[in-house]
PDB file of C-alpha atoms in Angstrom:
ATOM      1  CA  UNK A   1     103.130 102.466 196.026  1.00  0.00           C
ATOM      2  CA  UNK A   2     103.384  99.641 193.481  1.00  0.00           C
ATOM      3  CA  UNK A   3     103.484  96.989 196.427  1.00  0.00           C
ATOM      4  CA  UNK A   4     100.787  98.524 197.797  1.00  0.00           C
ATOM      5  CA  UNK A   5      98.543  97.771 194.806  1.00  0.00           C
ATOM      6  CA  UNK A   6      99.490  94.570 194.106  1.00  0.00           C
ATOM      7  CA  UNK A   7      98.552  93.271 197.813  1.00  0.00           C
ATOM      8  CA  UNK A   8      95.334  94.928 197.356  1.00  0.00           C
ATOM      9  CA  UNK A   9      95.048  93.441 193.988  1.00  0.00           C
ATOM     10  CA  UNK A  10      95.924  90.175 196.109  1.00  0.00           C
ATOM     11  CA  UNK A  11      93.716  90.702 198.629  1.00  0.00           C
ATOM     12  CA  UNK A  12      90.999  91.330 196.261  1.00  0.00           C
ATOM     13  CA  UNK A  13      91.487  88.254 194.284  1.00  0.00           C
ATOM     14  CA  UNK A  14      91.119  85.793 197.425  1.00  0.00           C
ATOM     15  CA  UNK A  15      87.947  87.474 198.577  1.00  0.00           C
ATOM     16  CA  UNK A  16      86.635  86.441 195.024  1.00  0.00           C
ATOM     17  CA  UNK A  17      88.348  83.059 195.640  1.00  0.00           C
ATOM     18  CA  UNK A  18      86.327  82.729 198.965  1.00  0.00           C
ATOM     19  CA  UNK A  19      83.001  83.897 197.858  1.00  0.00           C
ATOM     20  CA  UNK A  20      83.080  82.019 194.678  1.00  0.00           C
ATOM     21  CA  UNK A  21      83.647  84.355 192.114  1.00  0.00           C
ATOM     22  CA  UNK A  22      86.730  84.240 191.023  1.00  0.00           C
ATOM     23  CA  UNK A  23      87.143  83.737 187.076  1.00  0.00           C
ATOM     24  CA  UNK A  24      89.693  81.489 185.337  1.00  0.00           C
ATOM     25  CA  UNK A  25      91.538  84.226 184.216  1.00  0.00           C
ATOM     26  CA  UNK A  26      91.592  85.905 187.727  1.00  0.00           C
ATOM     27  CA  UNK A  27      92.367  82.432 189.510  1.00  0.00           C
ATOM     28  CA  UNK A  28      95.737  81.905 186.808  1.00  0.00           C
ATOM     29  CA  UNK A  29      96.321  85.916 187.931  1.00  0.00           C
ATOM     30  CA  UNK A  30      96.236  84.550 191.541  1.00  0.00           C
ATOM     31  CA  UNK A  31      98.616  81.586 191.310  1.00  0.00           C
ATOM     32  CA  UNK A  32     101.082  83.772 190.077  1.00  0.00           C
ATOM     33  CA  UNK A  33     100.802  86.240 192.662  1.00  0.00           C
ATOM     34  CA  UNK A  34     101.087  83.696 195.680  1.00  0.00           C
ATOM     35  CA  UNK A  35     103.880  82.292 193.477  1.00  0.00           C
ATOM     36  CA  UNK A  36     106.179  85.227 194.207  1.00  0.00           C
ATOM     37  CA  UNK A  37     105.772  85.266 197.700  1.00  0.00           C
ATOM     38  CA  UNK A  38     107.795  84.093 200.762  1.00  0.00           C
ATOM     39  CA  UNK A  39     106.564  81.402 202.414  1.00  0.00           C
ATOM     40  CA  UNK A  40     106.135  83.541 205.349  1.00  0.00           C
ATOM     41  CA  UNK A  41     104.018  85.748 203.775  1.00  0.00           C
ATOM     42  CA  UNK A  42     102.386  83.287 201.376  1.00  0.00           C
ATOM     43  CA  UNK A  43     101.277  81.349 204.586  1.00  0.00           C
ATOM     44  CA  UNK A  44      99.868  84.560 206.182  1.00  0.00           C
ATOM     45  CA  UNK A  45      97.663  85.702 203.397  1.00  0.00           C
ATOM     46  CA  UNK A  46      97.012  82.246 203.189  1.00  0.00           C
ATOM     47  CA  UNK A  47      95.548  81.775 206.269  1.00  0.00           C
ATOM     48  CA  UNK A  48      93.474  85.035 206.055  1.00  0.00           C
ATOM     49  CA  UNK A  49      92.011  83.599 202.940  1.00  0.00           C
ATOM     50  CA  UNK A  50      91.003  80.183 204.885  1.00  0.00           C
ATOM     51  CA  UNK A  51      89.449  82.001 207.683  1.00  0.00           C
ATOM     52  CA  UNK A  52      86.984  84.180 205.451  1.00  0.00           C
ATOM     53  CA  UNK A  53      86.236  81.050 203.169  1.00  0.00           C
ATOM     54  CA  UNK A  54      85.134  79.373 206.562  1.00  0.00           C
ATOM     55  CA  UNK A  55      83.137  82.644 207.731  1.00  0.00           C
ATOM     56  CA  UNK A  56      81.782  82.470 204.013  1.00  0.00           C
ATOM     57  CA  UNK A  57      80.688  78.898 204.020  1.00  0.00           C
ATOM     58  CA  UNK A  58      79.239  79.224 207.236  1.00  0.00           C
ATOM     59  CA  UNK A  59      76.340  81.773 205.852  1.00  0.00           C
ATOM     60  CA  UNK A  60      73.538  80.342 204.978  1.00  0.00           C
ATOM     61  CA  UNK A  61      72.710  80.160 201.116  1.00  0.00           C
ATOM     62  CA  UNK A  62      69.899  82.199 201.252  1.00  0.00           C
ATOM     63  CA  UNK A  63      72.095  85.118 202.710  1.00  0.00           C
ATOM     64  CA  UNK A  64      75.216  84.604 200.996  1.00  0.00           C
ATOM     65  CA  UNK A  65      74.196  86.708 197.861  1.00  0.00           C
ATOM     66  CA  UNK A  66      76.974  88.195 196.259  1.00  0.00           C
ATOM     67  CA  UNK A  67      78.679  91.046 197.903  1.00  0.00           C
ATOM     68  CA  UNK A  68      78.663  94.158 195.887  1.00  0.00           C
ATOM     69  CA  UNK A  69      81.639  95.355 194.179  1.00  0.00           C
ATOM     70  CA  UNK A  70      81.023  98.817 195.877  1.00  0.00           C
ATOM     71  CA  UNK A  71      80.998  97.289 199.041  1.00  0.00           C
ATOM     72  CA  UNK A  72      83.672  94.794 198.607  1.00  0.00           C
ATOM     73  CA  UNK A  73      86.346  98.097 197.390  1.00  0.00           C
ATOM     74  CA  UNK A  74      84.993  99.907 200.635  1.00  0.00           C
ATOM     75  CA  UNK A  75      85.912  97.029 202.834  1.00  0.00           C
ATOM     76  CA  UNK A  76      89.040  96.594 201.676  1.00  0.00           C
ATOM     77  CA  UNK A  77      90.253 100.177 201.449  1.00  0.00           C
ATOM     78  CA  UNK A  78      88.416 100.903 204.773  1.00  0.00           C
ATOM     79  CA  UNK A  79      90.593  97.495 206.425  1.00  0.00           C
ATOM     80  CA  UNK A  80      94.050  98.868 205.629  1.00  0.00           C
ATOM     81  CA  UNK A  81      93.014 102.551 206.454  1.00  0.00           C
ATOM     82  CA  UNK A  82      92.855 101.832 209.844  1.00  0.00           C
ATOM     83  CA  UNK A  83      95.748  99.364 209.992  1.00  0.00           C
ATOM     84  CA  UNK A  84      97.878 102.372 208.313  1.00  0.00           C
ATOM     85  CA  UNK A  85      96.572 104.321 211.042  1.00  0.00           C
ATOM     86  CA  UNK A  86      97.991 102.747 213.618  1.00  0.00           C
ATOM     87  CA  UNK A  87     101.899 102.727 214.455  1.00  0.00           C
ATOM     88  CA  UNK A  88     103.385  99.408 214.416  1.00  0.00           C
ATOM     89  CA  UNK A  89     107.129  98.568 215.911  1.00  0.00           C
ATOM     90  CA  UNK A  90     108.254  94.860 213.576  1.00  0.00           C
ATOM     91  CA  UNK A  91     110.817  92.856 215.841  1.00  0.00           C
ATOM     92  CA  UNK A  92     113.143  92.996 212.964  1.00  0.00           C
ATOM     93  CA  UNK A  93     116.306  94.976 211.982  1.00  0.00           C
ATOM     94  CA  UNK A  94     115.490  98.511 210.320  1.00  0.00           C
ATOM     95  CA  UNK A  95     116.158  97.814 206.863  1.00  0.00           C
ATOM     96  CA  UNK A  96     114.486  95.076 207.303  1.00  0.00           C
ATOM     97  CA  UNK A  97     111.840  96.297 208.236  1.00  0.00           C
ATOM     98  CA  UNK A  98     111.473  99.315 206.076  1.00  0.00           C
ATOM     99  CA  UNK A  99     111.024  96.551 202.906  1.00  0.00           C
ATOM    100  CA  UNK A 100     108.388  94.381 204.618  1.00  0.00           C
ATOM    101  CA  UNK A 101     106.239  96.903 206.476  1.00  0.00           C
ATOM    102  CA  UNK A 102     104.064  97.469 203.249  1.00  0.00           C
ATOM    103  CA  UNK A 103     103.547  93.973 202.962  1.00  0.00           C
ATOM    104  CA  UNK A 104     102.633  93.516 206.569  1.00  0.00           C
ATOM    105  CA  UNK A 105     100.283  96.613 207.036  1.00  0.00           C
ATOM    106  CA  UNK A 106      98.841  95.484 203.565  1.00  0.00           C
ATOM    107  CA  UNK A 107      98.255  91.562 204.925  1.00  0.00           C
ATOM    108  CA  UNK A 108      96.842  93.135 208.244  1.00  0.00           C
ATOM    109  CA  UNK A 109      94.103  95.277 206.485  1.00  0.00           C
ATOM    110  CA  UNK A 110      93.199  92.577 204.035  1.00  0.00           C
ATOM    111  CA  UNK A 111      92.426  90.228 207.481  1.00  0.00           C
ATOM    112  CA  UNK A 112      90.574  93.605 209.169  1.00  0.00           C
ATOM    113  CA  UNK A 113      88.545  93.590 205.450  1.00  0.00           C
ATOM    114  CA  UNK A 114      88.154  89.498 206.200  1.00  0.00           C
ATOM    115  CA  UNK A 115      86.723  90.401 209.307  1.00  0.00           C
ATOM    116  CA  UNK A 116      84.367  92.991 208.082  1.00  0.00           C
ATOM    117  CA  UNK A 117      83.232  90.854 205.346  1.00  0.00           C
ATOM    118  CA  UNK A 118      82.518  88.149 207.678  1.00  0.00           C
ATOM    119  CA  UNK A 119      80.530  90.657 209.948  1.00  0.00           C
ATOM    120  CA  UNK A 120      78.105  91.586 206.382  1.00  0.00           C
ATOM    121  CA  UNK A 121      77.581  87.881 206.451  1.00  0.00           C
ATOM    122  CA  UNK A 122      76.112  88.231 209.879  1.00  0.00           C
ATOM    123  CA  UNK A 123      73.854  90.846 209.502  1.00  0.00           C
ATOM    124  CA  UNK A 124      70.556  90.255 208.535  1.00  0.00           C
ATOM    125  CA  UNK A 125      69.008  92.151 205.225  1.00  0.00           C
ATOM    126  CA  UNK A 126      66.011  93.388 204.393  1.00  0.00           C
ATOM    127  CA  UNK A 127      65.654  90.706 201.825  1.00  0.00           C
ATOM    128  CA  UNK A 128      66.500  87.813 203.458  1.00  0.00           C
ATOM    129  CA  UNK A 129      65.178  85.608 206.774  1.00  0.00           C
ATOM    130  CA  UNK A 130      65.797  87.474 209.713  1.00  0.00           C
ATOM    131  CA  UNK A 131      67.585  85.005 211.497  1.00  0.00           C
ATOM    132  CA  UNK A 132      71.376  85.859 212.664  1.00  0.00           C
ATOM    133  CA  UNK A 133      74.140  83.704 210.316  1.00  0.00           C
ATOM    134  CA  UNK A 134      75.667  81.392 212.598  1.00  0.00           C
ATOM    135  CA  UNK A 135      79.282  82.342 211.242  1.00  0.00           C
ATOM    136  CA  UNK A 136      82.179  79.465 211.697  1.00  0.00           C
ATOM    137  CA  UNK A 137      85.064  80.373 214.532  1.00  0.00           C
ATOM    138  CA  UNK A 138      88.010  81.891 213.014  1.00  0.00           C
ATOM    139  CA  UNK A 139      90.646  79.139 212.545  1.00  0.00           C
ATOM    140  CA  UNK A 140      94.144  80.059 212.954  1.00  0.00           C
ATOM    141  CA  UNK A 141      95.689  76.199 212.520  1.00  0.00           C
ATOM    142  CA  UNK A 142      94.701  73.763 209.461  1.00  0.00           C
ATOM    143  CA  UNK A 143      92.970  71.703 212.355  1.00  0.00           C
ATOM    144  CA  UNK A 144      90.742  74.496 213.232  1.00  0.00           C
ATOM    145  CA  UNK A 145      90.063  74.962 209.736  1.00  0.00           C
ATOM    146  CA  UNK A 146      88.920  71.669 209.367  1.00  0.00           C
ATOM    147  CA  UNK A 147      86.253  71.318 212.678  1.00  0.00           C
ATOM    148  CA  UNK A 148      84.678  74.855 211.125  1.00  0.00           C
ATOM    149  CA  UNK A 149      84.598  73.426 207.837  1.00  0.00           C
ATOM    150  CA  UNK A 150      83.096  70.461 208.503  1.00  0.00           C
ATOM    151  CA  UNK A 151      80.616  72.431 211.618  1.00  0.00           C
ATOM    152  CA  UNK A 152      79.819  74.912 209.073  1.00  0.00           C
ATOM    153  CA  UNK A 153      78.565  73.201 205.874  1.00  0.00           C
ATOM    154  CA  UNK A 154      77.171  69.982 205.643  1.00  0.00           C
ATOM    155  CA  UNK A 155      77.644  69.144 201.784  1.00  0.00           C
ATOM    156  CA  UNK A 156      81.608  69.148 203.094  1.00  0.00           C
ATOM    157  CA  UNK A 157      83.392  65.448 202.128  1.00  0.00           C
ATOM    158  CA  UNK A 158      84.988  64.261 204.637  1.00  0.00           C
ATOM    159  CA  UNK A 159      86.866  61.051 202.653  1.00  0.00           C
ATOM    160  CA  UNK A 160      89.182  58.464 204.048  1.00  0.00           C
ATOM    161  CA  UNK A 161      92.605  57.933 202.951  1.00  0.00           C
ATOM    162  CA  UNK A 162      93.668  54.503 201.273  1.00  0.00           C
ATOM    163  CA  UNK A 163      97.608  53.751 201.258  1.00  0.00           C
ATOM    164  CA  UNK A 164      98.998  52.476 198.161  1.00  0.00           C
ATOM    165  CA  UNK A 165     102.377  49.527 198.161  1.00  0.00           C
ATOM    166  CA  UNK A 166     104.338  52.896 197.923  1.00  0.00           C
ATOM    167  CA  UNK A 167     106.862  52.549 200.124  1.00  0.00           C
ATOM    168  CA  UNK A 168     106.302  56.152 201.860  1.00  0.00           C
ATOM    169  CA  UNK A 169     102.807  55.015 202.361  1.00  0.00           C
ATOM    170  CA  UNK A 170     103.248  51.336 204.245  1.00  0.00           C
ATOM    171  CA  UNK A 171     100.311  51.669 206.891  1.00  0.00           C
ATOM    172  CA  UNK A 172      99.398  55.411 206.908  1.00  0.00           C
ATOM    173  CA  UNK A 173      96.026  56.645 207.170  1.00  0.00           C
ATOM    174  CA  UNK A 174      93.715  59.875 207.345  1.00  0.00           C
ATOM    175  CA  UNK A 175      91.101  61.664 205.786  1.00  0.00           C
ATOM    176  CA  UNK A 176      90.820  64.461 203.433  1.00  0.00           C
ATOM    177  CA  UNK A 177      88.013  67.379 203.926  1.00  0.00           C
ATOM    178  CA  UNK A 178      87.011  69.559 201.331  1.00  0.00           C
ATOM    179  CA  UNK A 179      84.005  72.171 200.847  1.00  0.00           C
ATOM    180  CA  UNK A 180      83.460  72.850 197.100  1.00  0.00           C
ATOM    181  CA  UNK A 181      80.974  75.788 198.326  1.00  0.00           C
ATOM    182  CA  UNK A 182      84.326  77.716 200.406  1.00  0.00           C
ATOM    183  CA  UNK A 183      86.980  75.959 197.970  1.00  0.00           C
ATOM    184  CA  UNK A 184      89.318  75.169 201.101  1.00  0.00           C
ATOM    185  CA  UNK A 185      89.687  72.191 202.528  1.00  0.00           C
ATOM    186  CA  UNK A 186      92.369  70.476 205.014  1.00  0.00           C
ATOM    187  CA  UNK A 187      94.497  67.086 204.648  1.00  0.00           C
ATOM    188  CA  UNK A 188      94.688  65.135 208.242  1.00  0.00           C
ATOM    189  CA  UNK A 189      97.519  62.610 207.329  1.00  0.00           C
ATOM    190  CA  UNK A 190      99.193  59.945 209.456  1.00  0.00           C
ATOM    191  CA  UNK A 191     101.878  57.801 209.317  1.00  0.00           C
ATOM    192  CA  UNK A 192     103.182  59.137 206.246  1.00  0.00           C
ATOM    193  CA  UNK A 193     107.136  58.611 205.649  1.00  0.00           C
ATOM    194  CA  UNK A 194     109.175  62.177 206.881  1.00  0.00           C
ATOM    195  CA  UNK A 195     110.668  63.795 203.340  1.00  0.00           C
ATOM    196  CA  UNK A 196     114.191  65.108 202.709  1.00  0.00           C
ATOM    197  CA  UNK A 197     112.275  68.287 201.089  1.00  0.00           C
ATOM    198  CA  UNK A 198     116.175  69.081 199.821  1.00  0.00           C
ATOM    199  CA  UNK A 199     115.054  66.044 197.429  1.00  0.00           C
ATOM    200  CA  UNK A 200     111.478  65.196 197.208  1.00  0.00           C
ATOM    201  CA  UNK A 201     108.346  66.466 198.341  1.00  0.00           C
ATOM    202  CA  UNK A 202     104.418  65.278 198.563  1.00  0.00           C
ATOM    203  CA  UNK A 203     102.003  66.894 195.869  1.00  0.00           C
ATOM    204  CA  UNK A 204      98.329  66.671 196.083  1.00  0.00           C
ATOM    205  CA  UNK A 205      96.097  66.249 192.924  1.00  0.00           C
ATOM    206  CA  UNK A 206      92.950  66.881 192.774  1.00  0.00           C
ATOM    207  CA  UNK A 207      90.823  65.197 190.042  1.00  0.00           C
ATOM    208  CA  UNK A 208      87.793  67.276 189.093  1.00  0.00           C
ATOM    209  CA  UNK A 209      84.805  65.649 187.230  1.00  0.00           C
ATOM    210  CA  UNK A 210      84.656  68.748 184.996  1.00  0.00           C
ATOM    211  CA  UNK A 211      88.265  68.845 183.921  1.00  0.00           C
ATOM    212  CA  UNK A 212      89.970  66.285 181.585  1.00  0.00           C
ATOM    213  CA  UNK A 213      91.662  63.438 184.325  1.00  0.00           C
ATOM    214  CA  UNK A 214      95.120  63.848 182.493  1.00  0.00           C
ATOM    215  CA  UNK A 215      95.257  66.983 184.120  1.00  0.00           C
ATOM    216  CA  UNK A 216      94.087  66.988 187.456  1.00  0.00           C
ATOM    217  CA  UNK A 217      93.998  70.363 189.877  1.00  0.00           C
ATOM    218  CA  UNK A 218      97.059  70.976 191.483  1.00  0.00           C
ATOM    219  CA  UNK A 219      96.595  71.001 195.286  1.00  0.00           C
ATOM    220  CA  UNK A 220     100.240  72.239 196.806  1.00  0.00           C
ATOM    221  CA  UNK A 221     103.564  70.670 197.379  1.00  0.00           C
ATOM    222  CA  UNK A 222     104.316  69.712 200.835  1.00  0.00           C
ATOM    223  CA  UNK A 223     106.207  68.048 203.467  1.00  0.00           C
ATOM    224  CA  UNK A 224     105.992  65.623 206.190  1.00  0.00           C
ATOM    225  CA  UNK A 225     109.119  66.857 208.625  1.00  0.00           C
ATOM    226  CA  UNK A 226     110.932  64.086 210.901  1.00  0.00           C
ATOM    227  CA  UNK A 227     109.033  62.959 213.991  1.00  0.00           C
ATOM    228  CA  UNK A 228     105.462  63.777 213.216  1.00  0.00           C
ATOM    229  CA  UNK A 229     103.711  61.048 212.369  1.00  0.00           C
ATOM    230  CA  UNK A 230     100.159  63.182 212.837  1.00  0.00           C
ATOM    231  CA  UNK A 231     100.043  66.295 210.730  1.00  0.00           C
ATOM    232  CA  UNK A 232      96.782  68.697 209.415  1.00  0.00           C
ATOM    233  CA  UNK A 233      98.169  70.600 205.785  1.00  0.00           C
ATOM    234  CA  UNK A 234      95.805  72.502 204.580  1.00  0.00           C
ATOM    235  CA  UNK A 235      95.112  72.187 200.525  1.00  0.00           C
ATOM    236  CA  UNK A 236      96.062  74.885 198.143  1.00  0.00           C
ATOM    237  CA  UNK A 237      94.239  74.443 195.031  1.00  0.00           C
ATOM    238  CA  UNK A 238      95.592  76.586 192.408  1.00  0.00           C
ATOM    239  CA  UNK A 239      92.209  76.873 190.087  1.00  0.00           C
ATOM    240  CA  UNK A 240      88.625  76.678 191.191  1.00  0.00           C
ATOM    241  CA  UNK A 241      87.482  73.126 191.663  1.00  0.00           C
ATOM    242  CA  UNK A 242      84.010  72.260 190.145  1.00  0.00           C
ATOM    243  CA  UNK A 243      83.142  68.267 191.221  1.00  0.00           C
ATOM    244  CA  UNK A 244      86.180  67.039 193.416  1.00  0.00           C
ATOM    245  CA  UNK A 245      85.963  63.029 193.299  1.00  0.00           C
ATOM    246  CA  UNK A 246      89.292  61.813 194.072  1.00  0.00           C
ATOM    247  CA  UNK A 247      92.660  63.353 195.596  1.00  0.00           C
ATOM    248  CA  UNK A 248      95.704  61.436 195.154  1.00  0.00           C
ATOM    249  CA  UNK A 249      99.067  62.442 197.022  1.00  0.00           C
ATOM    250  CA  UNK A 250     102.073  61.679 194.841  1.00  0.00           C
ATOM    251  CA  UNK A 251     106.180  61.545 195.591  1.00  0.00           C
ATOM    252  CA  UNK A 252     107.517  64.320 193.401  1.00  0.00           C
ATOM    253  CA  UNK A 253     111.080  65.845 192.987  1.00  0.00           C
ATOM    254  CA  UNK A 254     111.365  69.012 195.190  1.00  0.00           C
ATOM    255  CA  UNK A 255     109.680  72.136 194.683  1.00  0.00           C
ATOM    256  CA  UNK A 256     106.539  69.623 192.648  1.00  0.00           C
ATOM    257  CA  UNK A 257     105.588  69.229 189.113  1.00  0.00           C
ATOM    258  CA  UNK A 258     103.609  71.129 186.920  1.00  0.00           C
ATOM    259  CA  UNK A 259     101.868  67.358 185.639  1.00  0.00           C
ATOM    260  CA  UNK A 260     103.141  64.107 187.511  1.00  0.00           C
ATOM    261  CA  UNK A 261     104.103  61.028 185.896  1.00  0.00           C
ATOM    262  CA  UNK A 262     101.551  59.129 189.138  1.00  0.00           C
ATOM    263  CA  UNK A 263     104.780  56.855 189.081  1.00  0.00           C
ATOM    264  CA  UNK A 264     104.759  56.926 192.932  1.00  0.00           C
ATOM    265  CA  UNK A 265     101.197  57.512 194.464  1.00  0.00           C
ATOM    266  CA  UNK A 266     101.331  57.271 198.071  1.00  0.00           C
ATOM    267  CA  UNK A 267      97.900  58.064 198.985  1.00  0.00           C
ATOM    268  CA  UNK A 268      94.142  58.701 197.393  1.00  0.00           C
ATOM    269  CA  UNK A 269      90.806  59.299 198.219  1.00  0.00           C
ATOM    270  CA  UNK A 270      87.953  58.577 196.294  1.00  0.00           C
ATOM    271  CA  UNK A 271      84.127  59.872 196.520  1.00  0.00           C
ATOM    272  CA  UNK A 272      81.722  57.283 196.263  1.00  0.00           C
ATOM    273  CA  UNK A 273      79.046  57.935 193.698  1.00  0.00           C
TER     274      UNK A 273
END
């Protein structure tokens, strides 16, 4: 029972995340929780959070009022009710499965309650224009992520990488596209030197106009594996972001930094004013 309230905690925390209304406190509550996942799982929930932050930034401002809390609690209850209503046979050992079927009903009604959030977006309200939202495609790769991001809200920044002397960087290129309204945004990087993650990894920084620029947001650790020299990561900001003007990707020791030294900078990306 005490799983099962802390992945409807989670799932409640990136709804807020998506809709924009998650608190400091609730976003340092949220880092912590994704912290103790497995990457499996931290990808999964991950992804469910993307796809409503798309569906959410696709809405049109007039419409995308806050959801009520009454509403948001019946959505997610009513999501894993019917996923805990339906049998489901894992491909995995038994004991196995018996410790991660909570978390894998739990994930499954949290993307049913993404869904159903997605379809209050579409339907129109008594106090609002009574055209139908055009709501962004559900993206189940970072690439997909990125064409609905960029289809679905036209304030997104799309900004062009510039490669630093670093030698990881040499001739690589890219973009980086973020939507400060959904708070998700994708990294399309090529050319980037492959990693030995057993000994360093790629961080991405975030420098927000509102926060001091010693301490830039945190975007994820990540990795480049051998042979793909064309890769979409999705970014993983760990607080809210208020003005994003510049990302930077930095060579860190494995498993990242809580604050980098910017010794090695491979790659940044600057808003012009």
């Amino acid at each position: 029972m005490e799983n099962d309230s802390e992945d409807t905690r989670l799932g409640e925390l990136l709804m807020q995340r998506a809709t924009g209304a998650l608190s400091a406190p609730e976003a340092d509550a949220l880092a912590q929780a994704l912290a103790k996942l497995p990457p499996g799982e931290l990808a999964r929930w991950e992804r469910a959070a993307a796809e409503l932050a798309a569906a959410f930034a696709a809405a049109d401002p007039a419409m995308r009022e806050a959801m009520p809390d009454s509403l948001a609690a019946r959505v997610i209850s009513s999501g894993e009710a019917i996923v805990r209503s339906e049998p489901r046979v894992l491909p995995i050992a038994a004991p196995a499965a018996a410790a991660l079927r909570s978390t894998a009903l739990a994930w499954t009604g949290w993307f049913a309650a993404a869904a159903a959030v997605t379809l209050w977006l579409a339907v129109p309200r008594t106090n609002t224009p009574s055209d139908r939202v055009v709501v962004a495609p559900m993206a189940s790769t970072p690439m997909q992520l990125r064409d609905s991001l960029l289809a679905a809200d036209s304030a997104t920044d799309r900004l062009a990488w510039t490669a630093t002397k670093d030698s990881s960087a040499r001739s690589a290129s890219g973009d980086v596209v973020w939507s400060a309204r959904a708070q998700r945004g994708v990294m399309h990087i090529v050319g980037l030197q492959a990693n030995d993650r057993s000994r360093w990894q790629y961080q991405l920084w975030i420098f927000d106009k509102t926060r001091d620029e010693k301490y830039p947001v945190d975007g994820g650790v990540f990795d480049i594996p051998a042979g793909q020299t064309d890769v979409y990561v999705p970014i993983d900001a760990r607080v809210p972001v208020g003005d994003a003007v510049m990302f930077a990707i930095t060579v860190e020791p494995a498993g990242g930094v809580v604050v980098s030294t910017r010794e090695r900078i491979a790659l940044l990306a600057t808003r012009k004013s």
